Amino acid sequence: MMKPVMRIEDTGANPCDGQPVIDWPKAIWNGGLLAIAVVGGPLVFTWSAFGLFVVLTYLTLLIGHSVGMHRMLIHRAFQCGKPMERFLIYVGTIVGVAGPMGIIKVHDMRDWAQRQTRCHDFFAHRRGLLRDLSWQLFYRFRFDRPPMLTIEPRIASDPFYRFLEATWRWQQVPLAVFLFLIGGWPWVVWGVAVRVIVSTAGHWTITYFCHNPGAGRWTVKGAYVQASDLPGLGLLTYGECWHNDHHAFPESARIGLEPGQIDPGWVVIRGLERAGLVWNVGRPRDPGLREDLQERIAL
């Protein structure tokens, strides 16, 4: 297995000690997009703008967020050349959730907290959906004593990734100009504001249900939060809904591991592998050699 992209040293940190506090840049960004989407979306609606929204949302989340940010950047489930890597991470940045360093920190901090014996509801998603969604869209968690985070130099010192991290919100501007030239304000509102807020809120909604009790084959011993699968949502969620499998085998580029578990992200990665554009594609480790896994049920 490759080394993780970020190292977390708890230094006495406790994922229960602290509280959610409003994150003003995040709140203004997501709140502003939400207001534009709710007010402006219906006012400028056209079917072409809606079609653009559907296609662009699906492709950016599939290629950039699921394949690029999640499976490649965070979990290093496959390797590729630098141009392909940067393309995938750029598309992931266009999704509008965070920049490359930000997405690593959000994911790995949550994963670290969930794998402790107990963590705050902010990380465990144990409150109601609306409360949890408001936390994830408008708040950050302020630790009483935060853990120390270190992102590997290959990522942290890369000038392109540093540029994306510093300007990730502004990366919507070139896209907005391009869409305006083709389809006017309807394409801008639906292709940027509606797409970004739906992508962000949709991401956290799926995250919420995937980290509450539900279907799944595996239990990760000692972890406070056990992930769940969401049957029937494989196509809609790019395969990310098979989250119980993912928590059990985070090194695997394929998340839908059981028969019938549709995984579009894996389809993309497998196609790139066959074309010789990616390699060292991760597969699940032998569960028989894993002391931290316990099988819940026989499928």
Short mmCIF file of C-alpha atoms in Angstrom, two decimals:
data_model
loop_
_atom_site.label_atom_id
_atom_site.label_comp_id
_atom_site.label_asym_id
_atom_site.label_seq_id
_atom_site.Cartn_x
_atom_site.Cartn_y
_atom_site.Cartn_z
CA MET A 1 0.00 0.00 0.00
CA MET A 2 1.10 3.56 -0.69
CA LYS A 3 1.59 5.92 2.21
CA PRO A 4 -1.36 8.18 3.08
CA VAL A 5 -1.33 11.65 1.55
CA MET A 6 -1.82 13.26 4.97
CA ARG A 7 -0.49 12.31 8.39
CA ILE A 8 -2.53 13.15 11.48
CA GLU A 9 -0.87 13.24 14.89
CA ASP A 10 -3.47 13.48 17.61
CA THR A 11 -1.03 15.06 20.15
CA GLY A 12 -3.64 14.47 22.83
CA ALA A 13 -6.48 15.75 20.66
CA ASN A 14 -9.94 14.40 21.41
CA PRO A 15 -12.54 14.41 18.59
CA CYS A 16 -15.27 14.93 21.20
CA ASP A 17 -13.78 18.09 22.69
CA GLY A 18 -14.80 21.21 20.83
CA GLN A 19 -17.80 22.68 19.10
CA PRO A 20 -19.10 23.72 15.67
CA VAL A 21 -18.61 27.44 15.04
CA ILE A 22 -19.72 29.43 12.03
CA ASP A 23 -17.14 29.58 9.25
CA TRP A 24 -17.83 32.94 7.63
CA PRO A 25 -16.05 32.39 4.29
CA LYS A 26 -17.79 29.02 3.90
CA ALA A 27 -21.15 30.44 5.04
CA ILE A 28 -20.97 33.39 2.64
CA TRP A 29 -19.90 31.15 -0.25
CA ASN A 30 -22.52 28.45 0.21
CA GLY A 31 -25.20 30.84 1.42
CA GLY A 32 -24.66 33.15 -1.54
CA LEU A 33 -24.81 30.28 -4.03
CA LEU A 34 -27.94 28.95 -2.35
CA ALA A 35 -29.64 32.37 -2.59
CA ILE A 36 -28.72 32.73 -6.27
CA ALA A 37 -29.93 29.21 -7.01
CA VAL A 38 -33.25 29.59 -5.19
CA VAL A 39 -34.05 33.09 -6.48
CA GLY A 40 -32.26 33.22 -9.81
CA GLY A 41 -32.70 29.62 -10.92
CA PRO A 42 -36.47 29.81 -11.54
CA LEU A 43 -36.26 33.34 -12.96
CA VAL A 44 -33.82 32.44 -15.74
CA PHE A 45 -34.85 28.81 -16.24
CA THR A 46 -34.51 27.34 -19.71
CA TRP A 47 -34.42 23.69 -20.68
CA SER A 48 -30.98 24.07 -22.22
CA ALA A 49 -29.66 25.53 -18.95
CA PHE A 50 -31.24 22.68 -17.00
CA GLY A 51 -29.71 20.13 -19.38
CA LEU A 52 -26.32 21.78 -18.96
CA PHE A 53 -26.75 21.63 -15.17
CA VAL A 54 -27.52 17.90 -15.20
CA VAL A 55 -24.65 16.94 -17.52
CA LEU A 56 -22.03 19.24 -15.97
CA THR A 57 -22.97 18.28 -12.41
CA TYR A 58 -22.74 14.58 -13.11
CA LEU A 59 -19.48 14.73 -15.05
CA THR A 60 -17.62 17.02 -12.64
CA LEU A 61 -18.67 14.98 -9.61
CA LEU A 62 -17.87 11.69 -11.32
CA ILE A 63 -14.53 12.61 -12.91
CA GLY A 64 -13.30 15.31 -10.55
CA HIS A 65 -14.74 14.52 -7.13
CA SER A 66 -15.16 10.74 -7.02
CA VAL A 67 -12.31 9.62 -9.30
CA GLY A 68 -9.91 12.55 -8.91
CA MET A 69 -10.24 14.00 -5.43
CA HIS A 70 -11.53 10.99 -3.50
CA ARG A 71 -10.05 7.84 -5.01
CA MET A 72 -6.83 9.28 -6.44
CA LEU A 73 -5.79 12.27 -4.33
CA ILE A 74 -7.06 11.21 -0.91
CA HIS A 75 -6.81 7.42 -1.02
CA ARG A 76 -4.12 7.06 -3.70
CA ALA A 77 -6.03 4.13 -5.14
CA PHE A 78 -4.27 4.53 -8.48
CA GLN A 79 -1.38 6.40 -10.04
CA CYS A 80 -1.11 8.37 -13.27
CA GLY A 81 1.10 10.88 -15.01
CA LYS A 82 1.24 14.45 -13.77
CA PRO A 83 -0.88 15.95 -16.58
CA MET A 84 -3.70 13.46 -15.92
CA GLU A 85 -3.39 13.93 -12.16
CA ARG A 86 -3.61 17.70 -12.46
CA PHE A 87 -6.54 17.50 -14.86
CA LEU A 88 -8.53 15.29 -12.47
CA ILE A 89 -7.78 17.53 -9.50
CA TYR A 90 -8.66 20.66 -11.49
CA VAL A 91 -12.04 19.17 -12.41
CA GLY A 92 -12.48 18.24 -8.75
CA THR A 93 -11.80 21.84 -7.78
CA ILE A 94 -14.44 23.04 -10.27
CA VAL A 95 -17.01 21.01 -8.28
CA GLY A 96 -16.79 23.86 -5.76
CA VAL A 97 -16.59 22.02 -2.43
CA ALA A 98 -12.97 22.92 -1.62
CA GLY A 99 -9.47 23.13 -3.04
CA PRO A 100 -7.15 20.10 -3.11
CA MET A 101 -5.57 20.68 0.31
CA GLY A 102 -8.91 21.65 1.79
CA ILE A 103 -10.65 18.50 0.58
CA ILE A 104 -7.85 16.35 2.01
CA LYS A 105 -8.15 18.05 5.40
CA VAL A 106 -11.95 17.82 5.52
CA HIS A 107 -11.93 14.14 4.56
CA ASP A 108 -9.00 12.92 6.63
CA MET A 109 -9.96 14.82 9.76
CA ARG A 110 -13.45 13.30 9.59
CA ASP A 111 -12.06 9.84 8.89
CA TRP A 112 -9.65 10.14 11.82
CA ALA A 113 -12.45 11.20 14.16
CA GLN A 114 -14.84 8.46 13.00
CA ARG A 115 -12.25 5.74 13.60
CA GLN A 116 -11.77 6.74 17.25
CA THR A 117 -13.77 5.09 20.02
CA ARG A 118 -16.02 8.15 20.11
CA CYS A 119 -16.32 11.49 18.29
CA HIS A 120 -18.49 14.61 18.20
CA ASP A 121 -21.80 14.49 16.33
CA PHE A 122 -20.32 16.97 13.82
CA PHE A 123 -18.09 14.16 12.54
CA ALA A 124 -20.43 11.26 13.29
CA HIS A 125 -23.48 12.80 11.56
CA ARG A 126 -25.68 11.78 14.51
CA ARG A 127 -28.00 14.80 14.52
CA GLY A 128 -30.95 15.29 12.17
CA LEU A 129 -30.28 15.80 8.48
CA LEU A 130 -31.11 19.53 8.45
CA ARG A 131 -28.90 20.24 11.46
CA ASP A 132 -26.07 18.18 10.01
CA LEU A 133 -26.40 19.80 6.58
CA SER A 134 -26.30 23.29 8.10
CA TRP A 135 -23.17 22.33 10.04
CA GLN A 136 -21.37 21.03 6.96
CA LEU A 137 -22.38 23.96 4.73
CA PHE A 138 -21.86 26.86 7.12
CA TYR A 139 -19.72 25.73 10.08
CA ARG A 140 -16.32 24.33 10.97
CA PHE A 141 -15.30 22.36 14.04
CA ARG A 142 -13.19 24.23 16.57
CA PHE A 143 -11.18 21.75 18.63
CA ASP A 144 -10.25 22.49 22.21
CA ARG A 145 -6.93 20.91 21.28
CA PRO A 146 -6.60 20.26 17.53
CA PRO A 147 -4.56 17.41 16.05
CA MET A 148 -1.52 18.25 13.95
CA LEU A 149 -2.00 17.79 10.20
CA THR A 150 0.80 17.27 7.69
CA ILE A 151 0.13 16.89 3.95
CA GLU A 152 2.90 15.14 2.02
CA PRO A 153 5.32 17.56 0.30
CA ARG A 154 4.55 16.17 -3.18
CA ILE A 155 1.09 17.71 -2.87
CA ALA A 156 1.65 20.54 -0.40
CA SER A 157 4.58 22.06 -2.32
CA ASP A 158 3.18 21.62 -5.84
CA PRO A 159 2.77 25.16 -7.27
CA PHE A 160 -0.30 24.22 -9.32
CA TYR A 161 -2.10 22.72 -6.33
CA ARG A 162 -1.10 25.66 -4.16
CA PHE A 163 -2.57 27.97 -6.80
CA LEU A 164 -5.82 25.98 -6.90
CA GLU A 165 -6.01 25.99 -3.11
CA ALA A 166 -5.60 29.77 -2.96
CA THR A 167 -8.09 30.45 -5.77
CA TRP A 168 -10.51 27.52 -5.71
CA ARG A 169 -13.63 29.68 -5.43
CA TRP A 170 -12.39 31.99 -8.20
CA GLN A 171 -11.98 29.02 -10.54
CA GLN A 172 -15.71 29.33 -11.22
CA VAL A 173 -15.13 32.69 -12.97
CA PRO A 174 -13.48 31.40 -16.19
CA LEU A 175 -16.17 28.74 -16.43
CA ALA A 176 -18.89 31.35 -15.86
CA VAL A 177 -17.47 33.56 -18.64
CA PHE A 178 -17.33 30.59 -21.02
CA LEU A 179 -20.92 29.59 -20.22
CA PHE A 180 -22.14 33.19 -20.56
CA LEU A 181 -20.67 33.44 -24.05
CA ILE A 182 -22.55 30.31 -25.09
CA GLY A 183 -25.85 30.46 -23.24
CA GLY A 184 -26.09 33.80 -21.41
CA TRP A 185 -27.18 34.23 -17.79
CA PRO A 186 -29.33 31.07 -17.64
CA TRP A 187 -26.26 28.95 -18.32
CA VAL A 188 -24.21 30.89 -15.74
CA VAL A 189 -26.82 30.55 -12.99
CA TRP A 190 -27.56 26.89 -13.65
CA GLY A 191 -24.04 25.89 -14.70
CA VAL A 192 -22.32 27.54 -11.75
CA ALA A 193 -24.54 28.55 -8.81
CA VAL A 194 -27.15 25.78 -8.98
CA ARG A 195 -24.56 23.15 -9.90
CA VAL A 196 -22.14 24.02 -7.10
CA ILE A 197 -24.69 24.24 -4.30
CA VAL A 198 -26.47 21.06 -5.44
CA SER A 199 -23.09 19.28 -5.69
CA THR A 200 -22.04 20.43 -2.22
CA ALA A 201 -25.36 19.79 -0.50
CA GLY A 202 -25.73 16.49 -2.34
CA HIS A 203 -22.27 15.40 -1.24
CA TRP A 204 -23.06 16.07 2.41
CA THR A 205 -26.52 14.49 2.17
CA ILE A 206 -25.08 11.22 0.84
CA THR A 207 -22.31 11.46 3.44
CA TYR A 208 -24.95 11.81 6.16
CA PHE A 209 -26.88 8.67 5.17
CA CYS A 210 -23.70 6.68 4.50
CA HIS A 211 -22.53 7.30 8.07
CA ASN A 212 -25.76 6.40 9.83
CA PRO A 213 -26.90 2.82 10.53
CA GLY A 214 -27.86 0.88 7.43
CA ALA A 215 -26.93 -1.98 5.14
CA GLY A 216 -23.39 -3.29 4.98
CA ARG A 217 -21.30 -6.41 5.20
CA TRP A 218 -18.36 -5.19 7.29
CA THR A 219 -17.67 -3.78 10.74
CA VAL A 220 -14.39 -1.96 11.34
CA LYS A 221 -13.39 -2.97 14.85
CA GLY A 222 -12.91 -0.13 17.32
CA ALA A 223 -14.40 2.56 15.07
CA TYR A 224 -17.18 4.68 16.55
CA VAL A 225 -18.82 5.32 13.15
CA GLN A 226 -19.63 2.36 10.92
CA ALA A 227 -20.38 3.20 7.30
CA SER A 228 -23.48 1.97 5.46
CA ASP A 229 -24.33 1.08 1.88
CA LEU A 230 -27.26 2.80 0.15
CA PRO A 231 -28.77 0.19 -2.20
CA GLY A 232 -30.10 1.43 -5.52
CA LEU A 233 -28.08 4.66 -5.61
CA GLY A 234 -24.91 3.45 -7.31
CA LEU A 235 -25.51 5.23 -10.61
CA LEU A 236 -26.65 8.48 -8.98
CA THR A 237 -23.71 8.63 -6.54
CA TYR A 238 -20.94 7.44 -8.92
CA GLY A 239 -20.48 4.36 -6.70
CA GLU A 240 -19.81 6.37 -3.54
CA CYS A 241 -22.98 4.99 -1.90
CA TRP A 242 -21.24 1.64 -1.27
CA HIS A 243 -19.58 3.26 1.70
CA ASN A 244 -19.48 0.22 3.94
CA ASP A 245 -17.21 -1.45 1.39
CA HIS A 246 -15.15 1.73 1.15
CA HIS A 247 -14.53 2.00 4.89
CA ALA A 248 -13.48 -1.64 4.94
CA PHE A 249 -11.18 -1.35 1.90
CA PRO A 250 -10.21 2.33 1.43
CA GLU A 251 -7.23 1.29 -0.69
CA SER A 252 -9.49 -0.14 -3.39
CA ALA A 253 -10.16 1.95 -6.50
CA ARG A 254 -13.35 -0.05 -6.88
CA ILE A 255 -15.93 0.82 -4.22
CA GLY A 256 -18.87 -1.31 -5.38
CA LEU A 257 -17.34 -4.69 -4.57
CA GLU A 258 -20.37 -6.98 -4.47
CA PRO A 259 -22.37 -8.28 -7.45
CA GLY A 260 -24.95 -5.76 -8.61
CA GLN A 261 -23.24 -2.77 -6.95
CA ILE A 262 -23.05 -0.26 -9.81
CA ASP A 263 -19.86 1.82 -9.61
CA PRO A 264 -19.44 4.41 -12.41
CA GLY A 265 -16.23 5.70 -10.86
CA TRP A 266 -14.70 2.26 -11.21
CA VAL A 267 -15.86 2.10 -14.84
CA VAL A 268 -13.92 5.31 -15.54
CA ILE A 269 -10.79 4.09 -13.73
CA ARG A 270 -10.91 0.69 -15.41
CA GLY A 271 -11.22 2.38 -18.81
CA LEU A 272 -8.24 4.62 -18.06
CA GLU A 273 -6.24 1.61 -16.89
CA ARG A 274 -6.96 -0.29 -20.10
CA ALA A 275 -5.88 2.77 -22.09
CA GLY A 276 -2.59 2.85 -20.18
CA LEU A 277 -3.35 6.23 -18.61
CA VAL A 278 -3.43 5.00 -14.99
CA TRP A 279 -1.62 2.18 -13.23
CA ASN A 280 -1.00 0.57 -9.83
CA VAL A 281 -4.77 0.42 -9.43
CA GLY A 282 -5.64 -0.62 -5.89
CA ARG A 283 -7.66 -3.73 -5.18
CA PRO A 284 -9.13 -4.85 -1.83
CA ARG A 285 -6.76 -6.55 0.56
CA ASP A 286 -7.54 -10.11 1.60
CA PRO A 287 -10.08 -9.74 4.45
CA GLY A 288 -8.69 -12.94 5.97
CA LEU A 289 -5.47 -11.07 6.70
CA ARG A 290 -7.22 -8.12 8.32
CA GLU A 291 -7.48 -8.14 12.11
CA ASP A 292 -9.53 -4.92 12.13
CA LEU A 293 -12.46 -6.29 10.08
CA GLN A 294 -15.42 -8.37 11.19
CA GLU A 295 -18.03 -9.71 8.79
CA ARG A 296 -21.58 -8.83 9.82
CA ILE A 297 -23.59 -11.12 7.58
CA ALA A 298 -23.12 -13.58 4.78
CA LEU A 299 -24.47 -12.27 1.48
#
